[in-house]
């Protein structure tokens, strides 16, 4: 089993749709979790941290489920500009593991 | 602008060439990293420097040689690369504490012919 797994997609959704991605991890001792966004041929950029209590930033909501060992990212009212690859990151004692990313395309 | 700058943005080199990638961070961070990103694969950590000391070498072939002269600058020296080394090479920095988030440079897209 991979240490961090993501559905590669692609997810193709219309503008205004709600879309959710999951990211599962194998190390139950993992301590910190992040979502990054990467546009084509560009560097990953931090989208949001994932807290145990869940957190929301505008149209984006991130949640952590320790019991089932996954994190999720929910995007509401998706925009064309949300088209990108979303990478999850799982960290344990500075050992940082990236998922391979989920590709999202938002269409008009 | 993330505060981490990488040069060059693109590099094409032959298998016998020697070249260097440069990274500079303007964030006052103490840790710097080299990652390799190949198509459809997760980012692969290559090297980590904390306070200029190399703290991780992730079984990287010796044809990749990092150099960190100070906590703001990081180099990756390349020699006798193979075509399978073609990838996006990303530099990143962090504050250097435990489980800190990374800030990435824009990357160098490397093609080895």
PDB file of C-alpha atoms in Angstrom:
ATOM      1  CA  UNK A   1       0.000   0.000   0.000  1.00  0.00           C
ATOM      2  CA  UNK A   2       1.318   3.467  -0.896  1.00  0.00           C
ATOM      3  CA  UNK A   3       2.032   5.781   2.011  1.00  0.00           C
ATOM      4  CA  UNK A   4      -0.201   8.503   0.606  1.00  0.00           C
ATOM      5  CA  UNK A   5      -2.824   7.751  -1.997  1.00  0.00           C
ATOM      6  CA  UNK A   6      -5.004  10.022  -4.053  1.00  0.00           C
ATOM      7  CA  UNK A   7      -7.473   9.330  -6.837  1.00  0.00           C
ATOM      8  CA  UNK A   8      -5.615  10.765  -9.846  1.00  0.00           C
ATOM      9  CA  UNK A   9      -8.850  11.772 -11.581  1.00  0.00           C
ATOM     10  CA  UNK A  10      -9.338  13.658 -13.733  1.00  0.00           C
ATOM     11  CA  UNK A  11     -12.429  15.127 -12.170  1.00  0.00           C
ATOM     12  CA  UNK A  12     -14.322  17.104 -14.804  1.00  0.00           C
ATOM     13  CA  UNK A  13     -17.057  19.263 -13.307  1.00  0.00           C
ATOM     14  CA  UNK A  14     -19.187  22.178 -14.499  1.00  0.00           C
ATOM     15  CA  UNK A  15     -18.817  25.638 -13.041  1.00  0.00           C
ATOM     16  CA  UNK A  16     -20.740  26.001  -9.819  1.00  0.00           C
ATOM     17  CA  UNK A  17     -20.488  22.327  -8.902  1.00  0.00           C
ATOM     18  CA  UNK A  18     -19.343  20.989  -5.569  1.00  0.00           C
ATOM     19  CA  UNK A  19     -16.464  18.536  -5.743  1.00  0.00           C
ATOM     20  CA  UNK A  20     -14.608  16.583  -3.073  1.00  0.00           C
ATOM     21  CA  UNK A  21     -11.296  14.759  -3.039  1.00  0.00           C
ATOM     22  CA  UNK A  22      -9.968  12.295  -0.518  1.00  0.00           C
ATOM     23  CA  UNK A  23      -6.428  11.398   0.379  1.00  0.00           C
ATOM     24  CA  UNK A  24      -5.642   8.289   2.413  1.00  0.00           C
ATOM     25  CA  UNK A  25      -2.473   7.739   4.400  1.00  0.00           C
ATOM     26  CA  UNK A  26      -0.952   4.621   5.888  1.00  0.00           C
ATOM     27  CA  UNK A  27       1.010   5.952   8.869  1.00  0.00           C
ATOM     28  CA  UNK A  28      -1.360   6.332  11.790  1.00  0.00           C
ATOM     29  CA  UNK A  29       1.253   8.406  13.671  1.00  0.00           C
ATOM     30  CA  UNK A  30       1.107  11.196  11.049  1.00  0.00           C
ATOM     31  CA  UNK A  31       0.843  14.571  12.692  1.00  0.00           C
ATOM     32  CA  UNK A  32       0.403  17.342  10.138  1.00  0.00           C
ATOM     33  CA  UNK A  33      -1.583  17.543   6.955  1.00  0.00           C
ATOM     34  CA  UNK A  34      -1.776  20.059   4.133  1.00  0.00           C
ATOM     35  CA  UNK A  35      -3.406  20.561   0.775  1.00  0.00           C
ATOM     36  CA  UNK A  36      -1.353  22.120  -2.014  1.00  0.00           C
ATOM     37  CA  UNK A  37      -2.505  23.283  -5.419  1.00  0.00           C
ATOM     38  CA  UNK A  38      -0.317  22.912  -8.498  1.00  0.00           C
ATOM     39  CA  UNK A  39      -1.083  24.503 -11.838  1.00  0.00           C
ATOM     40  CA  UNK A  40       0.284  22.989 -15.015  1.00  0.00           C
ATOM     41  CA  UNK A  41       4.064  23.484 -15.283  1.00  0.00           C
ATOM     42  CA  UNK A  42       4.152  25.527 -12.088  1.00  0.00           C
ATOM     43  CA  UNK A  43       5.233  24.925  -8.530  1.00  0.00           C
ATOM     44  CA  UNK A  44       2.936  23.597  -5.785  1.00  0.00           C
ATOM     45  CA  UNK A  45       1.430  26.342  -3.637  1.00  0.00           C
ATOM     46  CA  UNK A  46      -0.005  25.894  -0.183  1.00  0.00           C
ATOM     47  CA  UNK A  47      -3.794  25.918  -0.299  1.00  0.00           C
ATOM     48  CA  UNK A  48      -4.612  25.188   3.310  1.00  0.00           C
ATOM     49  CA  UNK A  49      -3.591  23.322   6.412  1.00  0.00           C
ATOM     50  CA  UNK A  50      -5.841  20.556   7.706  1.00  0.00           C
ATOM     51  CA  UNK A  51      -6.689  20.705  11.390  1.00  0.00           C
ATOM     52  CA  UNK A  52      -8.199  18.012  13.545  1.00  0.00           C
ATOM     53  CA  UNK A  53     -11.325  20.096  13.988  1.00  0.00           C
ATOM     54  CA  UNK A  54     -11.590  20.761  10.265  1.00  0.00           C
ATOM     55  CA  UNK A  55     -11.174  24.164   8.721  1.00  0.00           C
ATOM     56  CA  UNK A  56     -12.811  26.315   6.128  1.00  0.00           C
ATOM     57  CA  UNK A  57     -11.443  29.053   3.905  1.00  0.00           C
ATOM     58  CA  UNK A  58     -14.092  30.589   1.704  1.00  0.00           C
ATOM     59  CA  UNK A  59     -15.303  27.958  -0.738  1.00  0.00           C
ATOM     60  CA  UNK A  60     -12.758  25.409   0.495  1.00  0.00           C
ATOM     61  CA  UNK A  61     -13.231  23.034   3.424  1.00  0.00           C
ATOM     62  CA  UNK A  62     -10.612  20.597   4.650  1.00  0.00           C
ATOM     63  CA  UNK A  63     -11.280  17.776   7.069  1.00  0.00           C
ATOM     64  CA  UNK A  64      -9.271  15.113   8.825  1.00  0.00           C
ATOM     65  CA  UNK A  65     -10.557  11.670   9.760  1.00  0.00           C
ATOM     66  CA  UNK A  66      -7.924  10.039  11.950  1.00  0.00           C
ATOM     67  CA  UNK A  67      -9.926   6.884  12.575  1.00  0.00           C
ATOM     68  CA  UNK A  68     -10.140   6.089   8.863  1.00  0.00           C
ATOM     69  CA  UNK A  69      -6.810   7.787   8.064  1.00  0.00           C
ATOM     70  CA  UNK A  70      -7.852  10.165   5.373  1.00  0.00           C
ATOM     71  CA  UNK A  71      -8.097  13.865   4.714  1.00  0.00           C
ATOM     72  CA  UNK A  72     -10.572  15.496   2.411  1.00  0.00           C
ATOM     73  CA  UNK A  73     -10.906  18.714   0.436  1.00  0.00           C
ATOM     74  CA  UNK A  74     -14.322  20.066  -0.527  1.00  0.00           C
ATOM     75  CA  UNK A  75     -14.668  22.837  -3.085  1.00  0.00           C
ATOM     76  CA  UNK A  76     -18.051  24.557  -3.329  1.00  0.00           C
ATOM     77  CA  UNK A  77     -19.290  26.694  -6.209  1.00  0.00           C
ATOM     78  CA  UNK A  78     -16.280  25.717  -8.300  1.00  0.00           C
ATOM     79  CA  UNK A  79     -14.734  28.301 -10.620  1.00  0.00           C
ATOM     80  CA  UNK A  80     -12.836  27.890 -13.866  1.00  0.00           C
ATOM     81  CA  UNK A  81      -9.762  29.105 -11.998  1.00  0.00           C
ATOM     82  CA  UNK A  82      -9.983  26.125  -9.629  1.00  0.00           C
ATOM     83  CA  UNK A  83      -8.735  23.883 -12.453  1.00  0.00           C
ATOM     84  CA  UNK A  84      -5.444  22.479 -11.186  1.00  0.00           C
ATOM     85  CA  UNK A  85      -3.893  19.430  -9.571  1.00  0.00           C
ATOM     86  CA  UNK A  86      -4.465  19.140  -5.830  1.00  0.00           C
ATOM     87  CA  UNK A  87      -1.731  17.488  -3.787  1.00  0.00           C
ATOM     88  CA  UNK A  88      -2.131  16.216  -0.269  1.00  0.00           C
ATOM     89  CA  UNK A  89       0.819  16.206   2.096  1.00  0.00           C
ATOM     90  CA  UNK A  90       1.137  14.057   5.203  1.00  0.00           C
ATOM     91  CA  UNK A  91       3.916  14.648   7.717  1.00  0.00           C
ATOM     92  CA  UNK A  92       5.286  12.587  10.585  1.00  0.00           C
ATOM     93  CA  UNK A  93       8.293  13.942  12.479  1.00  0.00           C
ATOM     94  CA  UNK A  94       9.414  16.000   9.497  1.00  0.00           C
ATOM     95  CA  UNK A  95       9.070  13.012   7.166  1.00  0.00           C
ATOM     96  CA  UNK A  96       6.916  14.663   4.510  1.00  0.00           C
ATOM     97  CA  UNK A  97       5.023  12.523   2.008  1.00  0.00           C
ATOM     98  CA  UNK A  98       3.216  13.866  -1.020  1.00  0.00           C
ATOM     99  CA  UNK A  99       0.354  12.263  -2.856  1.00  0.00           C
ATOM    100  CA  UNK A 100       0.602  12.055  -6.635  1.00  0.00           C
ATOM    101  CA  UNK A 101      -2.229  14.564  -6.948  1.00  0.00           C
ATOM    102  CA  UNK A 102      -5.826  14.733  -8.131  1.00  0.00           C
ATOM    103  CA  UNK A 103      -6.468  16.591 -11.352  1.00  0.00           C
ATOM    104  CA  UNK A 104      -9.532  18.863 -11.439  1.00  0.00           C
ATOM    105  CA  UNK A 105     -10.913  20.511 -14.558  1.00  0.00           C
ATOM    106  CA  UNK A 106     -13.795  22.946 -14.165  1.00  0.00           C
ATOM    107  CA  UNK A 107     -15.664  23.557 -17.411  1.00  0.00           C
ATOM    108  CA  UNK A 108     -17.967  26.410 -18.413  1.00  0.00           C
TER     109      UNK A 108
ATOM    110  CA  UNK B   1       5.728  35.499  -5.490  1.00  0.00           C
ATOM    111  CA  UNK B   2       6.605  32.898  -2.889  1.00  0.00           C
ATOM    112  CA  UNK B   3       9.975  34.312  -1.897  1.00  0.00           C
ATOM    113  CA  UNK B   4      11.839  31.335  -3.347  1.00  0.00           C
ATOM    114  CA  UNK B   5      13.508  31.914  -6.701  1.00  0.00           C
ATOM    115  CA  UNK B   6      15.016  29.264  -8.911  1.00  0.00           C
ATOM    116  CA  UNK B   7      17.150  29.548 -12.011  1.00  0.00           C
ATOM    117  CA  UNK B   8      17.149  28.564 -14.753  1.00  0.00           C
ATOM    118  CA  UNK B   9      13.475  27.915 -15.479  1.00  0.00           C
ATOM    119  CA  UNK B  10      14.316  25.543 -18.292  1.00  0.00           C
ATOM    120  CA  UNK B  11      17.469  23.562 -19.012  1.00  0.00           C
ATOM    121  CA  UNK B  12      18.380  21.214 -21.814  1.00  0.00           C
ATOM    122  CA  UNK B  13      21.624  19.327 -21.426  1.00  0.00           C
ATOM    123  CA  UNK B  14      23.487  16.470 -22.963  1.00  0.00           C
ATOM    124  CA  UNK B  15      24.538  13.450 -20.975  1.00  0.00           C
ATOM    125  CA  UNK B  16      28.150  14.622 -20.806  1.00  0.00           C
ATOM    126  CA  UNK B  17      27.405  18.193 -19.707  1.00  0.00           C
ATOM    127  CA  UNK B  18      27.866  19.725 -16.285  1.00  0.00           C
ATOM    128  CA  UNK B  19      25.335  22.269 -15.129  1.00  0.00           C
ATOM    129  CA  UNK B  20      24.054  23.733 -11.882  1.00  0.00           C
ATOM    130  CA  UNK B  21      20.617  24.694 -10.623  1.00  0.00           C
ATOM    131  CA  UNK B  22      20.370  27.626  -8.262  1.00  0.00           C
ATOM    132  CA  UNK B  23      17.841  28.409  -5.562  1.00  0.00           C
ATOM    133  CA  UNK B  24      17.579  31.435  -3.308  1.00  0.00           C
ATOM    134  CA  UNK B  25      15.028  32.086  -0.576  1.00  0.00           C
ATOM    135  CA  UNK B  26      14.158  35.506   0.808  1.00  0.00           C
ATOM    136  CA  UNK B  27      11.930  34.311   3.649  1.00  0.00           C
ATOM    137  CA  UNK B  28      14.465  34.023   6.453  1.00  0.00           C
ATOM    138  CA  UNK B  29      13.941  30.263   6.530  1.00  0.00           C
ATOM    139  CA  UNK B  30      16.440  27.804   7.962  1.00  0.00           C
ATOM    140  CA  UNK B  31      15.693  24.674   5.939  1.00  0.00           C
ATOM    141  CA  UNK B  32      15.988  24.142   2.196  1.00  0.00           C
ATOM    142  CA  UNK B  33      15.050  21.172   0.050  1.00  0.00           C
ATOM    143  CA  UNK B  34      15.458  19.708  -3.412  1.00  0.00           C
ATOM    144  CA  UNK B  35      12.569  17.708  -4.854  1.00  0.00           C
ATOM    145  CA  UNK B  36      12.201  15.869  -8.139  1.00  0.00           C
ATOM    146  CA  UNK B  37       8.806  15.724  -9.836  1.00  0.00           C
ATOM    147  CA  UNK B  38       8.265  13.289 -12.704  1.00  0.00           C
ATOM    148  CA  UNK B  39       5.040  13.011 -14.645  1.00  0.00           C
ATOM    149  CA  UNK B  40       2.184  11.393 -12.703  1.00  0.00           C
ATOM    150  CA  UNK B  41       4.422  10.565  -9.728  1.00  0.00           C
ATOM    151  CA  UNK B  42       4.510  12.060  -6.249  1.00  0.00           C
ATOM    152  CA  UNK B  43       7.190  14.577  -5.467  1.00  0.00           C
ATOM    153  CA  UNK B  44      10.382  12.762  -4.502  1.00  0.00           C
ATOM    154  CA  UNK B  45      12.517  14.297  -1.782  1.00  0.00           C
ATOM    155  CA  UNK B  46      16.184  14.389  -2.783  1.00  0.00           C
ATOM    156  CA  UNK B  47      18.067  16.467  -0.207  1.00  0.00           C
ATOM    157  CA  UNK B  48      17.366  18.459   2.926  1.00  0.00           C
ATOM    158  CA  UNK B  49      19.548  21.116   4.542  1.00  0.00           C
ATOM    159  CA  UNK B  50      18.857  22.485   8.001  1.00  0.00           C
ATOM    160  CA  UNK B  51      20.954  25.448   9.081  1.00  0.00           C
ATOM    161  CA  UNK B  52      23.342  24.685   6.169  1.00  0.00           C
ATOM    162  CA  UNK B  53      23.877  21.108   7.314  1.00  0.00           C
ATOM    163  CA  UNK B  54      22.690  18.271   5.106  1.00  0.00           C
ATOM    164  CA  UNK B  55      20.247  16.247   7.140  1.00  0.00           C
ATOM    165  CA  UNK B  56      18.850  13.996   4.453  1.00  0.00           C
ATOM    166  CA  UNK B  57      20.109  12.363   1.296  1.00  0.00           C
ATOM    167  CA  UNK B  58      17.342  10.196  -0.028  1.00  0.00           C
ATOM    168  CA  UNK B  59      19.486   7.605  -1.862  1.00  0.00           C
ATOM    169  CA  UNK B  60      20.116  10.029  -4.675  1.00  0.00           C
ATOM    170  CA  UNK B  61      22.694   8.996  -7.318  1.00  0.00           C
ATOM    171  CA  UNK B  62      26.050  10.741  -7.032  1.00  0.00           C
ATOM    172  CA  UNK B  63      25.550  12.447 -10.391  1.00  0.00           C
ATOM    173  CA  UNK B  64      23.419  14.893  -8.349  1.00  0.00           C
ATOM    174  CA  UNK B  65      25.520  16.913  -5.926  1.00  0.00           C
ATOM    175  CA  UNK B  66      23.938  19.520  -3.617  1.00  0.00           C
ATOM    176  CA  UNK B  67      25.669  22.522  -2.117  1.00  0.00           C
ATOM    177  CA  UNK B  68      24.368  24.864   0.552  1.00  0.00           C
ATOM    178  CA  UNK B  69      26.807  27.712   1.214  1.00  0.00           C
ATOM    179  CA  UNK B  70      24.395  29.514   3.560  1.00  0.00           C
ATOM    180  CA  UNK B  71      20.819  29.195   4.716  1.00  0.00           C
ATOM    181  CA  UNK B  72      19.540  31.372   1.852  1.00  0.00           C
ATOM    182  CA  UNK B  73      21.182  29.617  -1.085  1.00  0.00           C
ATOM    183  CA  UNK B  74      21.050  26.105  -2.403  1.00  0.00           C
ATOM    184  CA  UNK B  75      22.602  24.592  -5.508  1.00  0.00           C
ATOM    185  CA  UNK B  76      22.198  21.309  -7.304  1.00  0.00           C
ATOM    186  CA  UNK B  77      25.193  20.390  -9.414  1.00  0.00           C
ATOM    187  CA  UNK B  78      24.481  18.012 -12.269  1.00  0.00           C
ATOM    188  CA  UNK B  79      26.945  15.878 -14.222  1.00  0.00           C
ATOM    189  CA  UNK B  80      26.700  12.894 -16.556  1.00  0.00           C
ATOM    190  CA  UNK B  81      22.933  12.734 -16.194  1.00  0.00           C
ATOM    191  CA  UNK B  82      20.735  10.137 -17.846  1.00  0.00           C
ATOM    192  CA  UNK B  83      17.610  10.725 -19.948  1.00  0.00           C
ATOM    193  CA  UNK B  84      15.476   9.339 -17.103  1.00  0.00           C
ATOM    194  CA  UNK B  85      16.660  12.266 -14.967  1.00  0.00           C
ATOM    195  CA  UNK B  86      14.499  14.561 -17.097  1.00  0.00           C
ATOM    196  CA  UNK B  87      11.941  16.059 -14.716  1.00  0.00           C
ATOM    197  CA  UNK B  88      10.867  19.192 -12.894  1.00  0.00           C
ATOM    198  CA  UNK B  89      13.311  19.983 -10.086  1.00  0.00           C
ATOM    199  CA  UNK B  90      11.775  22.001  -7.298  1.00  0.00           C
ATOM    200  CA  UNK B  91      13.513  23.860  -4.529  1.00  0.00           C
ATOM    201  CA  UNK B  92      11.609  24.590  -1.331  1.00  0.00           C
ATOM    202  CA  UNK B  93      12.232  26.202   2.016  1.00  0.00           C
ATOM    203  CA  UNK B  94      10.663  26.091   5.451  1.00  0.00           C
ATOM    204  CA  UNK B  95      11.249  27.636   8.840  1.00  0.00           C
ATOM    205  CA  UNK B  96      13.029  24.471   9.894  1.00  0.00           C
ATOM    206  CA  UNK B  97      10.929  23.495  12.888  1.00  0.00           C
ATOM    207  CA  UNK B  98       8.867  20.347  13.221  1.00  0.00           C
ATOM    208  CA  UNK B  99       6.302  19.592  10.530  1.00  0.00           C
ATOM    209  CA  UNK B 100       6.525  23.015   8.939  1.00  0.00           C
ATOM    210  CA  UNK B 101       4.855  23.825   5.632  1.00  0.00           C
ATOM    211  CA  UNK B 102       6.977  24.234   2.518  1.00  0.00           C
ATOM    212  CA  UNK B 103       7.260  27.161   0.149  1.00  0.00           C
ATOM    213  CA  UNK B 104       8.351  26.185  -3.352  1.00  0.00           C
ATOM    214  CA  UNK B 105      10.298  27.889  -6.077  1.00  0.00           C
ATOM    215  CA  UNK B 106       8.962  27.833  -9.617  1.00  0.00           C
ATOM    216  CA  UNK B 107      11.137  24.891 -10.550  1.00  0.00           C
ATOM    217  CA  UNK B 108      13.608  24.033 -13.283  1.00  0.00           C
ATOM    218  CA  UNK B 109      12.244  21.907 -16.106  1.00  0.00           C
ATOM    219  CA  UNK B 110      15.206  19.736 -17.045  1.00  0.00           C
ATOM    220  CA  UNK B 111      15.543  17.742 -20.239  1.00  0.00           C
ATOM    221  CA  UNK B 112      18.493  15.396 -20.662  1.00  0.00           C
ATOM    222  CA  UNK B 113      19.180  14.395 -24.245  1.00  0.00           C
TER     223      UNK B 113
END
